Coordinates of C-alpha atoms and ligand atoms in Angstrom, one line a residue:
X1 CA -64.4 -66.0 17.0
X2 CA -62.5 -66.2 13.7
X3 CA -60.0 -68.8 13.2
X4 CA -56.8 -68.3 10.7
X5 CA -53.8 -71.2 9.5
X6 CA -51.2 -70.2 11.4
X7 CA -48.4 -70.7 8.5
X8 CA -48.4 -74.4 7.2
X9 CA -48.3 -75.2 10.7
X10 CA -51.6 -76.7 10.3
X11 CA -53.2 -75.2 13.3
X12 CA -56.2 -73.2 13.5
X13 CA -55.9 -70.5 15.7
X14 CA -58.2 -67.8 17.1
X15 CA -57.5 -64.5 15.3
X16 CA -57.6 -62.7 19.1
X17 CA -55.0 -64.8 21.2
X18 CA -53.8 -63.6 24.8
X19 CA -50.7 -62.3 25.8
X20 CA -49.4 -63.5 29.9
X21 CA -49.2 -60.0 31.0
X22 CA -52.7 -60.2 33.1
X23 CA -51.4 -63.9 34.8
X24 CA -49.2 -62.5 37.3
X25 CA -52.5 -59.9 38.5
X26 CA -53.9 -60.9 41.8
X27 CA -51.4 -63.1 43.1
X28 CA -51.6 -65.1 39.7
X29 CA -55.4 -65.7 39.8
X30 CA -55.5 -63.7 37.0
X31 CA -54.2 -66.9 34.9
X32 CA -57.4 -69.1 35.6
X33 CA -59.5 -66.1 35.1
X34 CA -58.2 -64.9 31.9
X35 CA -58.1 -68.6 30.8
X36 CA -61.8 -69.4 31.7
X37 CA -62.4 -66.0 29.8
X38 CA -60.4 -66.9 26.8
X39 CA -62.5 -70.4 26.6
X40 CA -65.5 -69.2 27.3
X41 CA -65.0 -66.9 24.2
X42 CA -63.2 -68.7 22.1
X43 CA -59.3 -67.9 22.1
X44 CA -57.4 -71.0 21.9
X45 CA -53.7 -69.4 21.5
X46 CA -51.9 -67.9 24.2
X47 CA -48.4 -66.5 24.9
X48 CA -46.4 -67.6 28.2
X49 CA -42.8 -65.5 27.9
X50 CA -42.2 -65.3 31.4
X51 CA -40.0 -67.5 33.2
X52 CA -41.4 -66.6 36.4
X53 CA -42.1 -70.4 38.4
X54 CA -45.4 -69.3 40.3
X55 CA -46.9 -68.0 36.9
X56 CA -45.8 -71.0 35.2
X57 CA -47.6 -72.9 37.6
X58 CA -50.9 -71.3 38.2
X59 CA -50.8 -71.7 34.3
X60 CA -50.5 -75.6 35.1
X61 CA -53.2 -75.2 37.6
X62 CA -55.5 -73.2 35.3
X63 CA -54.6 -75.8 32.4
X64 CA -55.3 -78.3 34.7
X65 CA -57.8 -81.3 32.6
X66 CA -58.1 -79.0 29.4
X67 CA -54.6 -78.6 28.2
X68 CA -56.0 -79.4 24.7
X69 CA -58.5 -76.4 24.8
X70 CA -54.9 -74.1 24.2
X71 CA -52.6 -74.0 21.6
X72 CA -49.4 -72.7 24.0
X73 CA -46.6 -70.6 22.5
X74 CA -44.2 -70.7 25.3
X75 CA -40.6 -69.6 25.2
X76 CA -37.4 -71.3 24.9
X77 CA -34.2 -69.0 26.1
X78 CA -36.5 -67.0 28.8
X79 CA -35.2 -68.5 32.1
X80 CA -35.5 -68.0 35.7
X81 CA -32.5 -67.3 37.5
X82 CA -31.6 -65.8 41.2
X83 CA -35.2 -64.7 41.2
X84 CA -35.3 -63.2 38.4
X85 CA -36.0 -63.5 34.4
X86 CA -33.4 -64.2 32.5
X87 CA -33.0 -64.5 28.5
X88 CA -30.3 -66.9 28.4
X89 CA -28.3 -68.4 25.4
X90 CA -26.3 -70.9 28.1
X91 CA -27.6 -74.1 27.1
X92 CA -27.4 -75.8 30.4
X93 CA -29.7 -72.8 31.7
X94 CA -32.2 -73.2 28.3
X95 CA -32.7 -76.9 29.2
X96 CA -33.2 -76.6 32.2
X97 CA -35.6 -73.7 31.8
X98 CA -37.2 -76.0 29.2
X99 CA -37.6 -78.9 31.8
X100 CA -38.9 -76.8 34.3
X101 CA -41.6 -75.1 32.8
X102 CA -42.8 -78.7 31.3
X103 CA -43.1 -79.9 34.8
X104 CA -44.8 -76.6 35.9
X105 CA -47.4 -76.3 33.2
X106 CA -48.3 -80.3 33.6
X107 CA -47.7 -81.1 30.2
X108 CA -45.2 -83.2 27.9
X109 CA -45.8 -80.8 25.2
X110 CA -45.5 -77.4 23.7
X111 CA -47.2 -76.5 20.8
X112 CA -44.9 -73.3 19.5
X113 CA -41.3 -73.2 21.4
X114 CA -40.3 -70.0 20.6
X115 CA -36.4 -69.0 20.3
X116 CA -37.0 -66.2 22.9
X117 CA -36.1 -62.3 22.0
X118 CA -33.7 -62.0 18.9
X119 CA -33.0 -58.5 18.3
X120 CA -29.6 -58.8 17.1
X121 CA -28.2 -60.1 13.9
X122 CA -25.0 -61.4 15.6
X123 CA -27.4 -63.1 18.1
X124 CA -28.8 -64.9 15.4
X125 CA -26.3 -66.1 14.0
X126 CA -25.1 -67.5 17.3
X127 CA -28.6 -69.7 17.3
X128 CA -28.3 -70.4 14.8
X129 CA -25.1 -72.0 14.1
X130 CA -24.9 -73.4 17.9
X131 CA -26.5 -75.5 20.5
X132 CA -29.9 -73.3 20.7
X133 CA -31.4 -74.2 17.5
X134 CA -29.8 -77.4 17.5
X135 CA -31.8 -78.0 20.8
X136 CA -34.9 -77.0 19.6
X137 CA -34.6 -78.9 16.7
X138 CA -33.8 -81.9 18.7
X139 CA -37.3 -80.9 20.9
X140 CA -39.1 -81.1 17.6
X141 CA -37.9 -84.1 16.9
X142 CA -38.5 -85.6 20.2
X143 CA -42.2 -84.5 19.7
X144 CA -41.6 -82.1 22.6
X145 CA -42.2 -79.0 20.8
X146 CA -44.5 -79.2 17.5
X147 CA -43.0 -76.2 15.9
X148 CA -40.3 -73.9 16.3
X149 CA -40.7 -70.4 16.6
X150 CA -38.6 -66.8 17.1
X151 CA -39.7 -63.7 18.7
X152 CA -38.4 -60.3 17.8
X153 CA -38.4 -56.4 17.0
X154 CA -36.1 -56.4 14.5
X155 CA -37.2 -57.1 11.0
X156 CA -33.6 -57.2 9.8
X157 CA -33.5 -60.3 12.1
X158 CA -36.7 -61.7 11.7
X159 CA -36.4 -61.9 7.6
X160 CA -33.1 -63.9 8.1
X161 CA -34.3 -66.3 10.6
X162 CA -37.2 -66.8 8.2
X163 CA -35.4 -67.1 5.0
X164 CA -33.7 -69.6 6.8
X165 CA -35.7 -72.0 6.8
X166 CA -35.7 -72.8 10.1
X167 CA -38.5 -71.2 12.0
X168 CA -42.1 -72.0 11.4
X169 CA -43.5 -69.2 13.1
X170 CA -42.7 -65.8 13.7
X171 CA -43.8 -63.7 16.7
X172 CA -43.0 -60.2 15.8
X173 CA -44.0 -56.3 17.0
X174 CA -46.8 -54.9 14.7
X175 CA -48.4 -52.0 14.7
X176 CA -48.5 -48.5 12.5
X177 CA -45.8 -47.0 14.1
X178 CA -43.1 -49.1 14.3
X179 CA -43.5 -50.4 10.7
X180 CA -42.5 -46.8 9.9
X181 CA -39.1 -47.0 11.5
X182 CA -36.0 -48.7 10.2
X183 CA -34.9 -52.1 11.3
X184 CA -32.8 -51.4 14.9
X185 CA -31.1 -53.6 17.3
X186 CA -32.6 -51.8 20.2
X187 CA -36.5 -51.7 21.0
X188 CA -36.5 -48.7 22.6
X189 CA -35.4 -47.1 19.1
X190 CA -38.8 -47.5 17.8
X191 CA -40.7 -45.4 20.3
X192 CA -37.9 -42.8 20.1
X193 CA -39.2 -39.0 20.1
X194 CA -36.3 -37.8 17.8
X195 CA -37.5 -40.7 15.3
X196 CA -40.8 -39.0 14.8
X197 CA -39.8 -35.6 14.5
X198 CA -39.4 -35.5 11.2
X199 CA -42.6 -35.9 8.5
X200 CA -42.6 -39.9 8.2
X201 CA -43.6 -41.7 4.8
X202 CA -44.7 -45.6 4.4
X203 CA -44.0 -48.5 5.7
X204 CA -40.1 -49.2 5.9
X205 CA -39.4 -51.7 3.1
X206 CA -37.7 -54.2 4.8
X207 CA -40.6 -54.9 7.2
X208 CA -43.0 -55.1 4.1
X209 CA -40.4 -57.3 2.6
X210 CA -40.7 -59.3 5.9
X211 CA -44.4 -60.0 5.9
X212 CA -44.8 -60.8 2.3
X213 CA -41.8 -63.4 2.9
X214 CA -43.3 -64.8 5.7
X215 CA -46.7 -65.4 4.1
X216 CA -45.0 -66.7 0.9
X217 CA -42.9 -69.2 2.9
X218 CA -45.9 -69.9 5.3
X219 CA -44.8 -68.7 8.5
X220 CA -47.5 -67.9 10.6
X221 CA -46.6 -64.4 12.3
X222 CA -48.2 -64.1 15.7
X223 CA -48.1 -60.5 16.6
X224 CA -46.9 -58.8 20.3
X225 CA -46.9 -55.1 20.8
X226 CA -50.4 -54.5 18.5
X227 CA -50.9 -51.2 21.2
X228 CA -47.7 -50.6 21.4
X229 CA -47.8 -51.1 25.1
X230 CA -50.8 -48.9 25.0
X231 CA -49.3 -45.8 23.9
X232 CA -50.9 -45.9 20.5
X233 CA -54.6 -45.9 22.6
X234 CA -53.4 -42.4 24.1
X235 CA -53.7 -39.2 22.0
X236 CA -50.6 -37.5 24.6
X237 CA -48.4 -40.9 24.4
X238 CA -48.9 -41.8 21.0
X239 CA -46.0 -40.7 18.4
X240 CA -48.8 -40.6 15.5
X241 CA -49.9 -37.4 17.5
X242 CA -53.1 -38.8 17.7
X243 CA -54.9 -41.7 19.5
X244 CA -56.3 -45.0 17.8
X245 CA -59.0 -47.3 19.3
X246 CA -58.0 -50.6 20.3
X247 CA -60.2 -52.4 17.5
X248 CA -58.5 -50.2 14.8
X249 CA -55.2 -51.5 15.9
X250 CA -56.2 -54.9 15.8
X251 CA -57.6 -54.3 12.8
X252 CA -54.2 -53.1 11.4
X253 CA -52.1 -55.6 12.6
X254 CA -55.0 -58.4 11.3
X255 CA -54.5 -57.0 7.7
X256 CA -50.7 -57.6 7.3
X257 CA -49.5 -60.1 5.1
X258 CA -48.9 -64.0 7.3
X259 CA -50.1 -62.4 10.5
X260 CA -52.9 -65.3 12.7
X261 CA -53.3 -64.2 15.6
X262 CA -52.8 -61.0 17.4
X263 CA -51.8 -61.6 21.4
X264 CA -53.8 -58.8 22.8
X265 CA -52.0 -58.3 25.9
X266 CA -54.8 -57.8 29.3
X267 CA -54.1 -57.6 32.8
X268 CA -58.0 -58.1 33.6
X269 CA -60.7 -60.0 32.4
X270 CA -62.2 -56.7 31.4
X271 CA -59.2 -55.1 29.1
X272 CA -59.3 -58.8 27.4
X273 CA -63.0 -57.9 26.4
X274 CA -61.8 -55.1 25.0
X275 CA -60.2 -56.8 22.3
X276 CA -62.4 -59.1 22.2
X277 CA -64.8 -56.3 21.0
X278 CA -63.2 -56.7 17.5
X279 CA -65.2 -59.8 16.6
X280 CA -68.5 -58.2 16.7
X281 CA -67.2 -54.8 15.6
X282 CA -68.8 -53.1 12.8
X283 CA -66.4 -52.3 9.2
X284 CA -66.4 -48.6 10.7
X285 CA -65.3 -49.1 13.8
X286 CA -62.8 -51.5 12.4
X287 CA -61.4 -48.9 9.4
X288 CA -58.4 -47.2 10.6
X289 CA -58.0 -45.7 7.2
X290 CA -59.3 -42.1 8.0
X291 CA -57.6 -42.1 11.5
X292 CA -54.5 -42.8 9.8
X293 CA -54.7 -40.3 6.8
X294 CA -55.5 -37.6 10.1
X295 CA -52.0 -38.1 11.6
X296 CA -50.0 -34.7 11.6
X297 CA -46.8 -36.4 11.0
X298 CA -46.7 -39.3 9.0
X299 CA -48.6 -39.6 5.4
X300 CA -48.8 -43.4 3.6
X301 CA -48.6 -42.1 0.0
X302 CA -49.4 -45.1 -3.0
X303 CA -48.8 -47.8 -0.4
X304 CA -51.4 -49.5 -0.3
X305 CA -52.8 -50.3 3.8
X306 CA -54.7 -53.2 2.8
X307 CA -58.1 -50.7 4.5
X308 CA -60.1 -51.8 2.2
X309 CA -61.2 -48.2 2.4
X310 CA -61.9 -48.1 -1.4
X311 CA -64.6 -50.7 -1.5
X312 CA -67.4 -50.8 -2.8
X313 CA -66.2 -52.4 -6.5
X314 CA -68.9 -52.5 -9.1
X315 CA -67.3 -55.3 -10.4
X316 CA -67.0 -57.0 -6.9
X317 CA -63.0 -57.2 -7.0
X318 CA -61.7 -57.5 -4.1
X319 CA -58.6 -54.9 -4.3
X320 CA -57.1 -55.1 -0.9
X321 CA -56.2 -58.6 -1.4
X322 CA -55.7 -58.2 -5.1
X323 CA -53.5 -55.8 -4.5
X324 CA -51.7 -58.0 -1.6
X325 CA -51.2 -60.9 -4.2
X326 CA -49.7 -58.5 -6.1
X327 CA -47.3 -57.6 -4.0
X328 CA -46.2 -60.9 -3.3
X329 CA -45.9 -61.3 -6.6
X330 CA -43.8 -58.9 -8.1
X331 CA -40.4 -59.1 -5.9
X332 CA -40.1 -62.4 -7.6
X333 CA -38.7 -64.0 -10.9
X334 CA -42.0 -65.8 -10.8
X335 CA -45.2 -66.2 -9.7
X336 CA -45.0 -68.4 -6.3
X337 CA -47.8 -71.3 -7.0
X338 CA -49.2 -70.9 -3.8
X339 CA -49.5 -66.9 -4.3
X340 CA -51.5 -68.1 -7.9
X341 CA -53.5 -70.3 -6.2
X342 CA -54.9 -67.7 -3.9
X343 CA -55.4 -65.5 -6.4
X344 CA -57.3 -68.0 -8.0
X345 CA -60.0 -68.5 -5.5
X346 CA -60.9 -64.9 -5.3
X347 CA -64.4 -64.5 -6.4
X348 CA -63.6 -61.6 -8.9
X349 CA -60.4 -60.8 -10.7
X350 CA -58.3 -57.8 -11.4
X351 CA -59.1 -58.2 -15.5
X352 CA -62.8 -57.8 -14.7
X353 CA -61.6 -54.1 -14.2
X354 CA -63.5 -51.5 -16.0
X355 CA -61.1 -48.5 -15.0
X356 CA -64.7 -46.8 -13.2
X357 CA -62.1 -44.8 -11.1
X358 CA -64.4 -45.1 -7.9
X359 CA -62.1 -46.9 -6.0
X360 CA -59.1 -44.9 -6.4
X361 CA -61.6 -41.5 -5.1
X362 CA -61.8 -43.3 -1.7
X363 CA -58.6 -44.3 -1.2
X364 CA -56.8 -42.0 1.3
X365 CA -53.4 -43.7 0.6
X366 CA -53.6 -42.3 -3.3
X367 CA -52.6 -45.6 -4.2
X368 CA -52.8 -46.3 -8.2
X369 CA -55.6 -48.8 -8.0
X370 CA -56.1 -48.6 -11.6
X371 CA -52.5 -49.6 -12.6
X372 CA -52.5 -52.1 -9.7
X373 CA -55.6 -54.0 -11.2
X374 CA -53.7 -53.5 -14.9
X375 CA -50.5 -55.0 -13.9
X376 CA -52.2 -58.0 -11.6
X377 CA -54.6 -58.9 -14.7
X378 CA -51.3 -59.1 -16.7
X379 CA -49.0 -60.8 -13.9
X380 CA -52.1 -63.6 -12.7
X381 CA -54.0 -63.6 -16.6
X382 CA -57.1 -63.3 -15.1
Ligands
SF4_1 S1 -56.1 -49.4 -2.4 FE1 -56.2 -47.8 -0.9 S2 -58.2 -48.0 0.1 FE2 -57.9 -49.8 -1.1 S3 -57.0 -51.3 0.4 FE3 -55.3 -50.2 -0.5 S4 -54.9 -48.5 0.7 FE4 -56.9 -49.2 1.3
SF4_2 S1 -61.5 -48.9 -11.1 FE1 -61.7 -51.1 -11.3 S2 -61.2 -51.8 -9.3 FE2 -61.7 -49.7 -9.1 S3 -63.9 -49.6 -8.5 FE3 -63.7 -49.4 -10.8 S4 -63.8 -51.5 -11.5 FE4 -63.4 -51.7 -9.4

């Protein structure tokens, strides 16, 4: 298992994490299964959004005398109420919420409290200025929760709550399809028909904008959604018009900018080996390069994917992550120092480049590797 910084959070976490989907299976003995799993094979991140008390608790159970095996990214604002979920922003309701999953997981601590489901900007700003974030904040504090967190859909969102400041980490829907659409305040936008009708081009800007921002800033983006809900698996669900394999989506959502861990959602022991497929996956398997350029609809024209599709260099130059440094770079007045350093470290730099043009015949994206490597050389000096 791979293990990435989640943000300057300072944890290590497995690239694969789990989702809670599979803990409710079998009358919840799906959460010790899928927990001895995840152990066994090295995922030490997991996701508990539901509020519902008997999964929280055979969560406790399964946790029971290795709580610090997980780091747990459980929810603040998802509540249970008449028998039901609830995302609340009633305060009373979100501590008590808070309280009672505490008692029902066994522990006295939560490693990331995420604000749960933000998907409107008016939302946000209601966290923000009210009791919610003041609570968590007051968590932190108290050592309750180690870091605050937001989940969301909506990059318009996402991108404030990060620019912030406040939010360490950022658990967000990724995956090729919905970085195509425009920020929305309603998931169910994304997967639209009417939205891929017409011929789609790139990534929508504001989404790019929010993953370099979050790995400039060092929020750790922990990603939901990576199949969207499975549809992208299935050639006759998929709104690419064509299916991808699981480890190409992981693969995807592993090569944007900030993202750790990917919370590959699994209602069996089985499906979770499935992702788990991606650690011992050959580069092949994991290229989704030519299944992307093969979509009827959509075309990514001189944006770069970050495939890595155009290896191998003569000169050894890394250009994917070149070419992400790059990006990071030039929104800003400046260099970031932190962007330089990584740069830096890179074995081989973009002025080693001896215009060979092999690269840029590979690249499916007909992205201007050339210039890229021209204007990084000039941007880093190196
Ligand atoms: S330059 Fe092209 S082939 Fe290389 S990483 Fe970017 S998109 Fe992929
Ligand atoms: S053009 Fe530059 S970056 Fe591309 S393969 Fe040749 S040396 Fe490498």
């Amino acid at each position: 298992m791979n293990y990435r910084e989640l943000g300057n959070t300072g944890l290590m976490v497995s690239e694969i994490g789990l989702g809670c989907e599979g803990f409710a299976e079998d009358g919840c003995r799906g959460a010790k299964l899928l927990l001895d799993e995840a152990q066994r094979q090295g995922i030490n991140y997991f996701d508990l959004y539901t509020s519902n008390p008997q999964v929280r608790s055979a969560v406790g159970e399964a946790l029971r005398g290795r709580r610090d095996r997980f780091i747990i990214q459980s929810h603040v604002c998802s509540v249970w109420k008449d028998g039901q979920y609830k995302r609340s922003r009633n305060i009373d309701e979100v501590k008590a919420g808070m309280e009672e999953m505490l008692r029902l997981l066994r522990t006295d601590y939560i490693d990331v409290g995420m604000i749960h489901y933000v998907d409107s900007m008016k939302d946000w700003q209601e966290i923000a200025q009210g009791p919610v974030l003041a609570y968590a904040k007051e968590l932190k504090e108290q050592g309750v929760i180690r870091h605050i967190g937001l989940s969301s859909h909506n990059p318009e969102v996402a991108l404030a709550a990060v620019k912030s400041g406040s939010i360490e980490v950022l658990m967000f829907s990724v995956n090729p399809c919905y970085d195509l659409q425009p920020a929305s305040e309603d998931v169910e936008e994304l997967w639209a028909e009417k939205n891929y009708e017409s011929h789609l081009v790139n990534m929508d800007p504001e989404r790019q904008e929010l993953y370099e921002t979050c790995q400039r800033q060092g929020v750790g983006v922990t990603v939901m959604k990576a199949f969207g809900g499975g549809d992208l698996l299935d050639e006759k669900m998929s709104p690419a018009g064509k299916a991808l394999t699981a480890v190409q989506c992981l693969h995807y959502a592993l090569t944007r900018p900030a993202v750790a861990t990917v919370l590959a959602g699994a209602h069996s022991v089985e499906q979770l080996r499935e992702s788990l497929a991606y650690e011992t996956a050959s580069e092949e398997e994991r290229d989704y390069a030519p299944a992307f350029a093969s979509f009827p609809n959509i075309s990514w024209e001189g944006h770069c994917m970050y495939c890595s599709h155009c290896a191998p260099c003569p000169k050894r130059i890394d250009v994917a992550s070149v070419t992400k440094f790059l990006n990071l770079a030039r929104a800003q007045k400046e260099v970031p120092e932190t962007v330089r350093e990584h740069y830096e470290v890179l074995e081989h730099h973009a002025g080693e480049c001896i215009r060979c043009g092999a690269c840029e015949t590979r690249c499916p994206f007909k992205v201007p590797i050339m210039e890229n490597m021209a204007r990084a050389a000039e941007m880093f000096r190196k």
